mmCIF file with all atom_site columns, C-alpha atoms and ligand atoms in Angstrom:
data_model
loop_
_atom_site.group_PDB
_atom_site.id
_atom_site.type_symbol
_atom_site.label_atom_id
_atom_site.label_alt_id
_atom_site.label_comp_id
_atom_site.label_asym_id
_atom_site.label_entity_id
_atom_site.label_seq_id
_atom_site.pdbx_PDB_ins_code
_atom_site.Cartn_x
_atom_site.Cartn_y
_atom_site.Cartn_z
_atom_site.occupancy
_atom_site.B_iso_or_equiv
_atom_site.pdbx_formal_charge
_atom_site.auth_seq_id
_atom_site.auth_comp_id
_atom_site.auth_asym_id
_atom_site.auth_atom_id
_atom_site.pdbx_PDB_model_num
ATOM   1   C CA . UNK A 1 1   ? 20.305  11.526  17.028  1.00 95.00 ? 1   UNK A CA 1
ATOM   2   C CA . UNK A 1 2   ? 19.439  11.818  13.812  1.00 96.00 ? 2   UNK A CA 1
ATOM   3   C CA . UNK A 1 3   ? 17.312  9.358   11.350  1.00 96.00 ? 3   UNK A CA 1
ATOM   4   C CA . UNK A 1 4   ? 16.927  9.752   7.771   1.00 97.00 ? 4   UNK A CA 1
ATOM   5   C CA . UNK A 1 5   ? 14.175  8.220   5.964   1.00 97.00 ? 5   UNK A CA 1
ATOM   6   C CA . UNK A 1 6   ? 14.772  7.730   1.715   1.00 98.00 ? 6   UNK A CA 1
ATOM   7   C CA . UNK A 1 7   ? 11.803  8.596   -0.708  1.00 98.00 ? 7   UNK A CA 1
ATOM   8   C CA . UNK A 1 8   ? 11.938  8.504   -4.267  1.00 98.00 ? 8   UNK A CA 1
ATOM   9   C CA . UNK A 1 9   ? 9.778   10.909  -6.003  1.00 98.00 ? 9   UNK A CA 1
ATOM   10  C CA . UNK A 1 10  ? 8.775   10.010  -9.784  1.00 98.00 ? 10  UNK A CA 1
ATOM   11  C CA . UNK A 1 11  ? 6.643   12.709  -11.289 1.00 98.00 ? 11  UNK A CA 1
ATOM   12  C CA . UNK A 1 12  ? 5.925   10.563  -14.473 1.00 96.00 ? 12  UNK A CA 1
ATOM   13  C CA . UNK A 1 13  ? 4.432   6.935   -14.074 1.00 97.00 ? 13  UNK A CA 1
ATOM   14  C CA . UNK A 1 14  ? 6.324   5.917   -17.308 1.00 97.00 ? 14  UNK A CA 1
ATOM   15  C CA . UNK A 1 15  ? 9.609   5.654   -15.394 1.00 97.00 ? 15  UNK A CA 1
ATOM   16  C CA . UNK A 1 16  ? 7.965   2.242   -13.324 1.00 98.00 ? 16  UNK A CA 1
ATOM   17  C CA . UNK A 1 17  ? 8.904   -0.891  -14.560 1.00 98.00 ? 17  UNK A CA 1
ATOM   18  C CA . UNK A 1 18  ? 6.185   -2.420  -16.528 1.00 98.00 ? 18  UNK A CA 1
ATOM   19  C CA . UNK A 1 19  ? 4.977   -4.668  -13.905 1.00 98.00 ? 19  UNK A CA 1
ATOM   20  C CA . UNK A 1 20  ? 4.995   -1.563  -11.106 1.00 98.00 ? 20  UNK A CA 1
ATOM   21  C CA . UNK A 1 21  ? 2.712   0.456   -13.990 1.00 98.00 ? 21  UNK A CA 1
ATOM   22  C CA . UNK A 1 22  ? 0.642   -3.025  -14.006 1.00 98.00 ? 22  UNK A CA 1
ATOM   23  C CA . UNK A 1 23  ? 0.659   -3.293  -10.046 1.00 98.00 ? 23  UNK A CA 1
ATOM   24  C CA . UNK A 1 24  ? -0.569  0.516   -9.692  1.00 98.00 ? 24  UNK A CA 1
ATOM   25  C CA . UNK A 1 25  ? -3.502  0.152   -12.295 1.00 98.00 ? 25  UNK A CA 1
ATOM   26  C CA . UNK A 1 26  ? -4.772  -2.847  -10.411 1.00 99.00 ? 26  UNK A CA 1
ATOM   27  C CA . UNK A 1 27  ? -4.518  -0.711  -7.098  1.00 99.00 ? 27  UNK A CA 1
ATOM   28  C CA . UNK A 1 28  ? -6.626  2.109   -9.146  1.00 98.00 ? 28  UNK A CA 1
ATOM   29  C CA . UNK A 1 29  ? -9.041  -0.884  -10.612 1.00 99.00 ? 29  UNK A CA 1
ATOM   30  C CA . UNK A 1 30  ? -9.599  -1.976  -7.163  1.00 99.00 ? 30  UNK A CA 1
ATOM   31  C CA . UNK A 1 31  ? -10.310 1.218   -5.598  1.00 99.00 ? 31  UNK A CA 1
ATOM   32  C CA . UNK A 1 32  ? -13.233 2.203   -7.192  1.00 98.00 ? 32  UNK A CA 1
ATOM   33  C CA . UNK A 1 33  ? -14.673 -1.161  -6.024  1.00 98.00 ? 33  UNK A CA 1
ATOM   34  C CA . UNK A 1 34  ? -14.308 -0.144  -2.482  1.00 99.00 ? 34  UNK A CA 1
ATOM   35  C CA . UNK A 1 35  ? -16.829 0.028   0.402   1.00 99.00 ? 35  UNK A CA 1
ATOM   36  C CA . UNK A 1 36  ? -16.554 3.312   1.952   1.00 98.00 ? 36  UNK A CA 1
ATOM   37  C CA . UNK A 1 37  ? -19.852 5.606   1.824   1.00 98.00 ? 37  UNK A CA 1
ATOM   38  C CA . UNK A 1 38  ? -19.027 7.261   4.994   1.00 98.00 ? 38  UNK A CA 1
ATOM   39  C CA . UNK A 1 39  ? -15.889 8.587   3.841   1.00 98.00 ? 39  UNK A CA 1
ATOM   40  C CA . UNK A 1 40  ? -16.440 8.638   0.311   1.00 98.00 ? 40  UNK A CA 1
ATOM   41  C CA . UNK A 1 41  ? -12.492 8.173   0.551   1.00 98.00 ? 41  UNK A CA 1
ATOM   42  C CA . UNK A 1 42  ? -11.733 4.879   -1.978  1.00 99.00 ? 42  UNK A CA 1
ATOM   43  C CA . UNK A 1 43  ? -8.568  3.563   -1.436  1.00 99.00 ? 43  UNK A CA 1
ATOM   44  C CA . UNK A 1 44  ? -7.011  0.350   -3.550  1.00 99.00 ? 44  UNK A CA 1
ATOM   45  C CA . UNK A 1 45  ? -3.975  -1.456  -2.713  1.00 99.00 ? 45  UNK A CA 1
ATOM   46  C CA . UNK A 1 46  ? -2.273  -4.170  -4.793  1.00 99.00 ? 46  UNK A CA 1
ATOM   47  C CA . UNK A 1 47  ? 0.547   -6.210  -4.052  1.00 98.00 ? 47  UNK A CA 1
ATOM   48  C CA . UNK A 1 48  ? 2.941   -7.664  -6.184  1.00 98.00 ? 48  UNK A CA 1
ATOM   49  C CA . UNK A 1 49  ? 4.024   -11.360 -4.403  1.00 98.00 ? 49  UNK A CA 1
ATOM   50  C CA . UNK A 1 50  ? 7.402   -13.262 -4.783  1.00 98.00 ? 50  UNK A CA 1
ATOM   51  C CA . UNK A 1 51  ? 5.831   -16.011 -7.134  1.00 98.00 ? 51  UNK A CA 1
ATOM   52  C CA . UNK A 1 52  ? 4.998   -12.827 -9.935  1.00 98.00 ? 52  UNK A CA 1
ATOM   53  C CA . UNK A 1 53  ? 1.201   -13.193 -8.459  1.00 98.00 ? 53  UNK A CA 1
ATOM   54  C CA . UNK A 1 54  ? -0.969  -9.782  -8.348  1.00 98.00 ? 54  UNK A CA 1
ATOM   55  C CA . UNK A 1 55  ? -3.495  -9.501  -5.300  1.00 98.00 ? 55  UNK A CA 1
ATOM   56  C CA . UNK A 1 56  ? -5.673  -6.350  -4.568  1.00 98.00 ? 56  UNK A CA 1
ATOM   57  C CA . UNK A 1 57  ? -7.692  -4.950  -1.725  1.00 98.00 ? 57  UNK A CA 1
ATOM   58  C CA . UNK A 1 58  ? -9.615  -2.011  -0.799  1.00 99.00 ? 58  UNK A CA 1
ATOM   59  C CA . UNK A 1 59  ? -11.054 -0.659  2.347   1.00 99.00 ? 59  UNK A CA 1
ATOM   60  C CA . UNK A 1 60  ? -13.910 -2.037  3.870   1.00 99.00 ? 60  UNK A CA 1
ATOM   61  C CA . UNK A 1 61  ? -16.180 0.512   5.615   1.00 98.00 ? 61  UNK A CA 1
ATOM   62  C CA . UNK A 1 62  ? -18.731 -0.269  8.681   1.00 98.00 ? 62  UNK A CA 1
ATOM   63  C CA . UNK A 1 63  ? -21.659 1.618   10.577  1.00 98.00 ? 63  UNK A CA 1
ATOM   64  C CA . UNK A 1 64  ? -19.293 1.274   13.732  1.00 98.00 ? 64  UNK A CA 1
ATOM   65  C CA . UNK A 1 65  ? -16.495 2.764   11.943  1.00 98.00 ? 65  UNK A CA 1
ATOM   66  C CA . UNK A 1 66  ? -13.761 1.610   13.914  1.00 98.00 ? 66  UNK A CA 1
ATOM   67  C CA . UNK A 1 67  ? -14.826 -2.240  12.566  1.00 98.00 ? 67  UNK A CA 1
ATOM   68  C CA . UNK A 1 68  ? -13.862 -0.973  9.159   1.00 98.00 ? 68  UNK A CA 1
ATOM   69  C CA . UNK A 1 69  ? -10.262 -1.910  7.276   1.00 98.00 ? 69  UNK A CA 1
ATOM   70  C CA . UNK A 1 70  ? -7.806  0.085   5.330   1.00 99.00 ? 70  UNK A CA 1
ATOM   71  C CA . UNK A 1 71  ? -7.418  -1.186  1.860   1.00 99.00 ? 71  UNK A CA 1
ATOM   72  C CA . UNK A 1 72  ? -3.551  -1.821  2.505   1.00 99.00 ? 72  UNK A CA 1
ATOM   73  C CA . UNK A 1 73  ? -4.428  -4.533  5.492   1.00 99.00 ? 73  UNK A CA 1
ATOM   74  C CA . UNK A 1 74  ? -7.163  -5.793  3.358   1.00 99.00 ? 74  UNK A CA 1
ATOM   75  C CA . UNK A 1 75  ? -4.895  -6.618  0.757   1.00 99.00 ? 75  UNK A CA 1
ATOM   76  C CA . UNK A 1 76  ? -1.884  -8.087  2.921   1.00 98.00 ? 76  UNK A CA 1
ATOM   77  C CA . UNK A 1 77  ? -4.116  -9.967  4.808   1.00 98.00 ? 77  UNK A CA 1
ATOM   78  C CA . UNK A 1 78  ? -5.886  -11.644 1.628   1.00 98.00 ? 78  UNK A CA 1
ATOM   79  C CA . UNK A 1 79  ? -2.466  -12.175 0.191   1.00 98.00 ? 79  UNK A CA 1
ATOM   80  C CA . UNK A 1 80  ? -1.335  -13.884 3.381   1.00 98.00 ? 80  UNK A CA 1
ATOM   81  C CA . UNK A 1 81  ? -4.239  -16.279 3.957   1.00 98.00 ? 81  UNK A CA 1
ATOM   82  C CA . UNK A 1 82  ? -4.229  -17.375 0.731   1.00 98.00 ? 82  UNK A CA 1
ATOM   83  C CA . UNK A 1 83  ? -0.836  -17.326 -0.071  1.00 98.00 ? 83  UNK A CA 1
ATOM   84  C CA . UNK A 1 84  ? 1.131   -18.071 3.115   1.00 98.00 ? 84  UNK A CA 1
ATOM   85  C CA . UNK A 1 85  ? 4.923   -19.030 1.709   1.00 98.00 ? 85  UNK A CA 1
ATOM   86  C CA . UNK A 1 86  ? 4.849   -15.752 -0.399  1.00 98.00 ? 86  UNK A CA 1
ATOM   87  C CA . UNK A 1 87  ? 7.082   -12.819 0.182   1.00 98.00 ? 87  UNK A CA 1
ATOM   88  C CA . UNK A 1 88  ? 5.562   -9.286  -1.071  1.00 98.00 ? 88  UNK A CA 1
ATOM   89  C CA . UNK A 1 89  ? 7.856   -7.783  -3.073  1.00 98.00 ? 89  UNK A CA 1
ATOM   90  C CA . UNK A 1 90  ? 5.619   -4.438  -3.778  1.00 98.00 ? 90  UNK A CA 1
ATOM   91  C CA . UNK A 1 91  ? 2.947   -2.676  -2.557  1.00 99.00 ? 91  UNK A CA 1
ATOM   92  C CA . UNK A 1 92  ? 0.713   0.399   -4.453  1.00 99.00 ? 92  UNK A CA 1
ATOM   93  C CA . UNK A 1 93  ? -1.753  2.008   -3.341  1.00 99.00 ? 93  UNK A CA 1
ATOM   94  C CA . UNK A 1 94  ? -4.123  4.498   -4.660  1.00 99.00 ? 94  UNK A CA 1
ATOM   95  C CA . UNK A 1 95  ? -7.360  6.905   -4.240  1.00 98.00 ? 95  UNK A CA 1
ATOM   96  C CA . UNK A 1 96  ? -10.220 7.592   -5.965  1.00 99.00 ? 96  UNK A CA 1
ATOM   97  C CA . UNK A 1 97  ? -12.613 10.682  -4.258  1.00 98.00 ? 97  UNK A CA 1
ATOM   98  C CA . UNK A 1 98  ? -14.437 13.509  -5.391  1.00 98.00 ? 98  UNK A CA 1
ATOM   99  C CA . UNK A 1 99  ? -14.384 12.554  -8.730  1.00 98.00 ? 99  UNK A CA 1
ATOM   100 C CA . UNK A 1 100 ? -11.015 11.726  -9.273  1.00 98.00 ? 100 UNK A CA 1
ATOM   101 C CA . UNK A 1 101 ? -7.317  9.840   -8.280  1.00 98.00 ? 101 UNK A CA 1
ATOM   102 C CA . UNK A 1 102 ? -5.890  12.538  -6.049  1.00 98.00 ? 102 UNK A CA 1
ATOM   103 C CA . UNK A 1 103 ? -3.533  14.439  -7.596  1.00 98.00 ? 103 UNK A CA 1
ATOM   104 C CA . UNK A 1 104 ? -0.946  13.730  -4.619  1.00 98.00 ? 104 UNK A CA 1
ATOM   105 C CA . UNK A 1 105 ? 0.027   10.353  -3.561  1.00 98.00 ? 105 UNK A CA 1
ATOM   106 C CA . UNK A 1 106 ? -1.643  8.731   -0.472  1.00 96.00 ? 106 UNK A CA 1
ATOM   107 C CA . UNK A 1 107 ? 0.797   7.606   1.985   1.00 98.00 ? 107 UNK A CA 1
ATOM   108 C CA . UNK A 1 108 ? -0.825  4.867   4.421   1.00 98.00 ? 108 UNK A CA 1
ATOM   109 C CA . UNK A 1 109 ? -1.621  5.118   7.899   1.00 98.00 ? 109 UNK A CA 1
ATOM   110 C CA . UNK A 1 110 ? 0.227   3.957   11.260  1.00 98.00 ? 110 UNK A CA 1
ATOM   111 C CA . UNK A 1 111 ? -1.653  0.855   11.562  1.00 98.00 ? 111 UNK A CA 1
ATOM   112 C CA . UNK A 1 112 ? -1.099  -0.192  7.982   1.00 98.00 ? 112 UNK A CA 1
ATOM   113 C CA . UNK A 1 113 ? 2.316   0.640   8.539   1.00 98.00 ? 113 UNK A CA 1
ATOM   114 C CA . UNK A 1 114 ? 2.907   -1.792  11.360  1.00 97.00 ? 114 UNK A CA 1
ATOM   115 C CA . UNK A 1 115 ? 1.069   -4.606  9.304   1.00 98.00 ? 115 UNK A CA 1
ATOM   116 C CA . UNK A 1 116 ? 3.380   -3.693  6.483   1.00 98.00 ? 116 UNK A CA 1
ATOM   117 C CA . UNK A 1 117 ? 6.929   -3.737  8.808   1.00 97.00 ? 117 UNK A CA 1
ATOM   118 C CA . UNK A 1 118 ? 5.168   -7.515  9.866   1.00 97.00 ? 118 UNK A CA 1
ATOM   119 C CA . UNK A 1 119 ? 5.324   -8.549  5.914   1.00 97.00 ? 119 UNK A CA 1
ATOM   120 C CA . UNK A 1 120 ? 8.597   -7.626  5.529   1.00 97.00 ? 120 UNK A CA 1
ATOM   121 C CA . UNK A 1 121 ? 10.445  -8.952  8.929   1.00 96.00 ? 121 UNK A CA 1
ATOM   122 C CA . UNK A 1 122 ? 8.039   -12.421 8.377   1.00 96.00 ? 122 UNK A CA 1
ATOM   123 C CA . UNK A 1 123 ? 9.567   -12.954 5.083   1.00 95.00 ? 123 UNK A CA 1
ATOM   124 C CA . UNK A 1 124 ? 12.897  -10.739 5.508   1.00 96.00 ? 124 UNK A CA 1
ATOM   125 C CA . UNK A 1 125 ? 12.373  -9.449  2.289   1.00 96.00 ? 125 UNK A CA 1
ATOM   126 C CA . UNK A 1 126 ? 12.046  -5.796  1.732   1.00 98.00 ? 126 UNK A CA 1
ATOM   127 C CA . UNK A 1 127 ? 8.695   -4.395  0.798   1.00 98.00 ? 127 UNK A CA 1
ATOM   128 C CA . UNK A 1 128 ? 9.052   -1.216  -1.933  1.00 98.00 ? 128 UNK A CA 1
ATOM   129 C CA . UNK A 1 129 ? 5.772   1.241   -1.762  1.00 99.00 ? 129 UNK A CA 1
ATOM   130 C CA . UNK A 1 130 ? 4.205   2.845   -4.325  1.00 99.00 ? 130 UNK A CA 1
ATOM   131 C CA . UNK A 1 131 ? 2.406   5.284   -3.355  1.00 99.00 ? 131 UNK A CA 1
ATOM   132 C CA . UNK A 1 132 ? 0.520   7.103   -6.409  1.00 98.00 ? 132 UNK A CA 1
ATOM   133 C CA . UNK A 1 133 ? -0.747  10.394  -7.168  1.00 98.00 ? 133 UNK A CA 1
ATOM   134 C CA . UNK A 1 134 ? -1.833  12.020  -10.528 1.00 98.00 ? 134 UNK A CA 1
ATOM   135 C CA . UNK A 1 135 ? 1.193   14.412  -10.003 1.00 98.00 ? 135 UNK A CA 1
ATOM   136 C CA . UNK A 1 136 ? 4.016   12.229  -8.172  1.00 98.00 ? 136 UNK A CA 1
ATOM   137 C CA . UNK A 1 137 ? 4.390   9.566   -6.690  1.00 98.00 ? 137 UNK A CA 1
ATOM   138 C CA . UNK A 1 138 ? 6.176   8.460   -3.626  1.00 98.00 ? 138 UNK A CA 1
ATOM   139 C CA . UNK A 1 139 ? 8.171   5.285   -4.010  1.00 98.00 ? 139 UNK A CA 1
ATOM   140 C CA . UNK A 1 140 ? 10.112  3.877   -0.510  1.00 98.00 ? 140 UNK A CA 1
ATOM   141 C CA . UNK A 1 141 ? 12.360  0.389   -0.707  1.00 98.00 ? 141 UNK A CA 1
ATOM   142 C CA . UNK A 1 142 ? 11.227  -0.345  2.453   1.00 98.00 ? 142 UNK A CA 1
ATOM   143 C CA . UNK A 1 143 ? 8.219   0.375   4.908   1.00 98.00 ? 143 UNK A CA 1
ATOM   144 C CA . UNK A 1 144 ? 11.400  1.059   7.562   1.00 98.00 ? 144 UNK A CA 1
ATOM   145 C CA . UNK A 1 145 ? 11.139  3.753   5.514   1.00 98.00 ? 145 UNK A CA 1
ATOM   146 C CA . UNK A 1 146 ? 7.831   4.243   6.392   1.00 98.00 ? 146 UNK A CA 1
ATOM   147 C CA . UNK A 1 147 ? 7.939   3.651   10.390  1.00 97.00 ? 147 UNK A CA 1
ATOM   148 C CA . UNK A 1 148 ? 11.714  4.569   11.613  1.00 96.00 ? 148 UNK A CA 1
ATOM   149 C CA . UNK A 1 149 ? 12.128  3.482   15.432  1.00 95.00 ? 149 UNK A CA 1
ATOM   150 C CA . UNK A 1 150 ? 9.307   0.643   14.759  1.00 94.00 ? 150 UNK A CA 1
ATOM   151 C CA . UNK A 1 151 ? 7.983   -1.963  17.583  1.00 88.00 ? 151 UNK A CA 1
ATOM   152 C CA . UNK A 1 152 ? 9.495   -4.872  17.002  1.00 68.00 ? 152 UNK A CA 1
ATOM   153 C CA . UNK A 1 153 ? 9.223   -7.774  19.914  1.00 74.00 ? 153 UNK A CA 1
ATOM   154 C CA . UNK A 1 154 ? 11.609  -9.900  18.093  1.00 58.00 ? 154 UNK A CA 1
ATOM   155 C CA . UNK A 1 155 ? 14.355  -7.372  18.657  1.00 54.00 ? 155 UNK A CA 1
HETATM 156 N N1 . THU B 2 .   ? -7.813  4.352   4.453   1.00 58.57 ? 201 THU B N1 1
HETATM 157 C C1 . THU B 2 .   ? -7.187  3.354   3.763   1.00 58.57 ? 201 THU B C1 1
HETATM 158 O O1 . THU B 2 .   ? -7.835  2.413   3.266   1.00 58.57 ? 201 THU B O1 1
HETATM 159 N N2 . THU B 2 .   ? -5.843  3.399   3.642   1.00 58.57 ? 201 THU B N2 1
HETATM 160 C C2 . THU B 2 .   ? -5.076  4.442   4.074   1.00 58.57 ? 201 THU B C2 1
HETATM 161 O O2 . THU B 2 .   ? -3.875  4.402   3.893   1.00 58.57 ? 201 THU B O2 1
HETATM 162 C C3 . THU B 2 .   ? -5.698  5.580   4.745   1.00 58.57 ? 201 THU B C3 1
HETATM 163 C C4 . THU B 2 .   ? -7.117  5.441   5.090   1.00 58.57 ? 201 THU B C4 1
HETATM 164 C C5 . THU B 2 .   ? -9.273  4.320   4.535   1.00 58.57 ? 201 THU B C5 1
HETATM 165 C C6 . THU B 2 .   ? -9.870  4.148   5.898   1.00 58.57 ? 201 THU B C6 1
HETATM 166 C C7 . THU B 2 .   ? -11.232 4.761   5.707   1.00 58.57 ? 201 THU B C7 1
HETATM 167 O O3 . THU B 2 .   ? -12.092 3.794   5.128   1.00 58.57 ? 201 THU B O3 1
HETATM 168 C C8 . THU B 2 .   ? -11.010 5.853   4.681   1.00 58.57 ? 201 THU B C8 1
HETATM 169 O O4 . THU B 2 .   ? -9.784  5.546   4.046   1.00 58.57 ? 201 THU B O4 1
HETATM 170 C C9 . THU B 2 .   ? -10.944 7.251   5.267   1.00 58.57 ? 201 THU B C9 1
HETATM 171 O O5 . THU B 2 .   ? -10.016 7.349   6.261   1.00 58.57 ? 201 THU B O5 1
#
């Protein structure tokens, strides 16, 4: 068996729609707002929902690290509490350490992934990722993408 995964690779921000380039400087914006001084790793997530609606998280550190939360979940979660009949349409995400974005893009982690394959079977609409670096950027149309051979309990 064989399973191929699709990943668009921009190298120049200017070729996202407006509202993607608006989406990944609110994902920046939010980032530097993060709580993380044991990592000193300050990631931002925005999402754009159905409704045109921008929300933005970023990850939440704690003494018993384990307690912390990824700025992706952050995000998603705030978006879904507070807007529960929303699909998200897009997700960026962005980091800020040692001094600067990094110049490659950050691609989220397992759990996040799982969270974001929830998002898009809860609403069946497709999630597109954004994830940015200084130097490219990663762009997949769907976190299956993301997470090929997923859990799914519904299946
Ligand atoms: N982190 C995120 O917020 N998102 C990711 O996609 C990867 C990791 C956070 C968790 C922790 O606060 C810090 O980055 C270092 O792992």
């Amino acid at each position: 068996m064989q399973i191929t995964i699709d990943i668009e690779v921009v190298e120049n921000i200017e070729q996202l729609s407006e509202i993607e380039r608006k989406l990944v400087a609110s994902a920046k914006a939010i980032a530097l707002q993060a709580y993380a001084p044991y990592s000193k790793f300050y990631v931002g997530a925005a999402v754009l929902l159905k409704n045109g609606e921008i929300v933005s998280g970023n990850n939440q550190e704690n003494a018993a690290y384990p307690s912390g939360l990824c700025a992706e979940r952050t995000a998603i979660f705030y978006a879904n509490a507070q807007y529960p009949e929303q699909s998200i349409t897009t997700l960026a995400v962005a980091v800020f350490t040692n001094n600067e974005f990094t110049t490659q893009p950050v691609t989220p982690c397992g759990s996040c992934r799982q969270v974001m394959l929830e998002a898009e079977n809860r609403y069946q609409q497709p999630m597109r990722v954004i994830m940015v670096g200084q130097e490219k950027i990663y762009i997949a149309n769907s976190v299956k993408d993301l997470l090929p051979l997923s859990f799914d309990a519904i299946k």
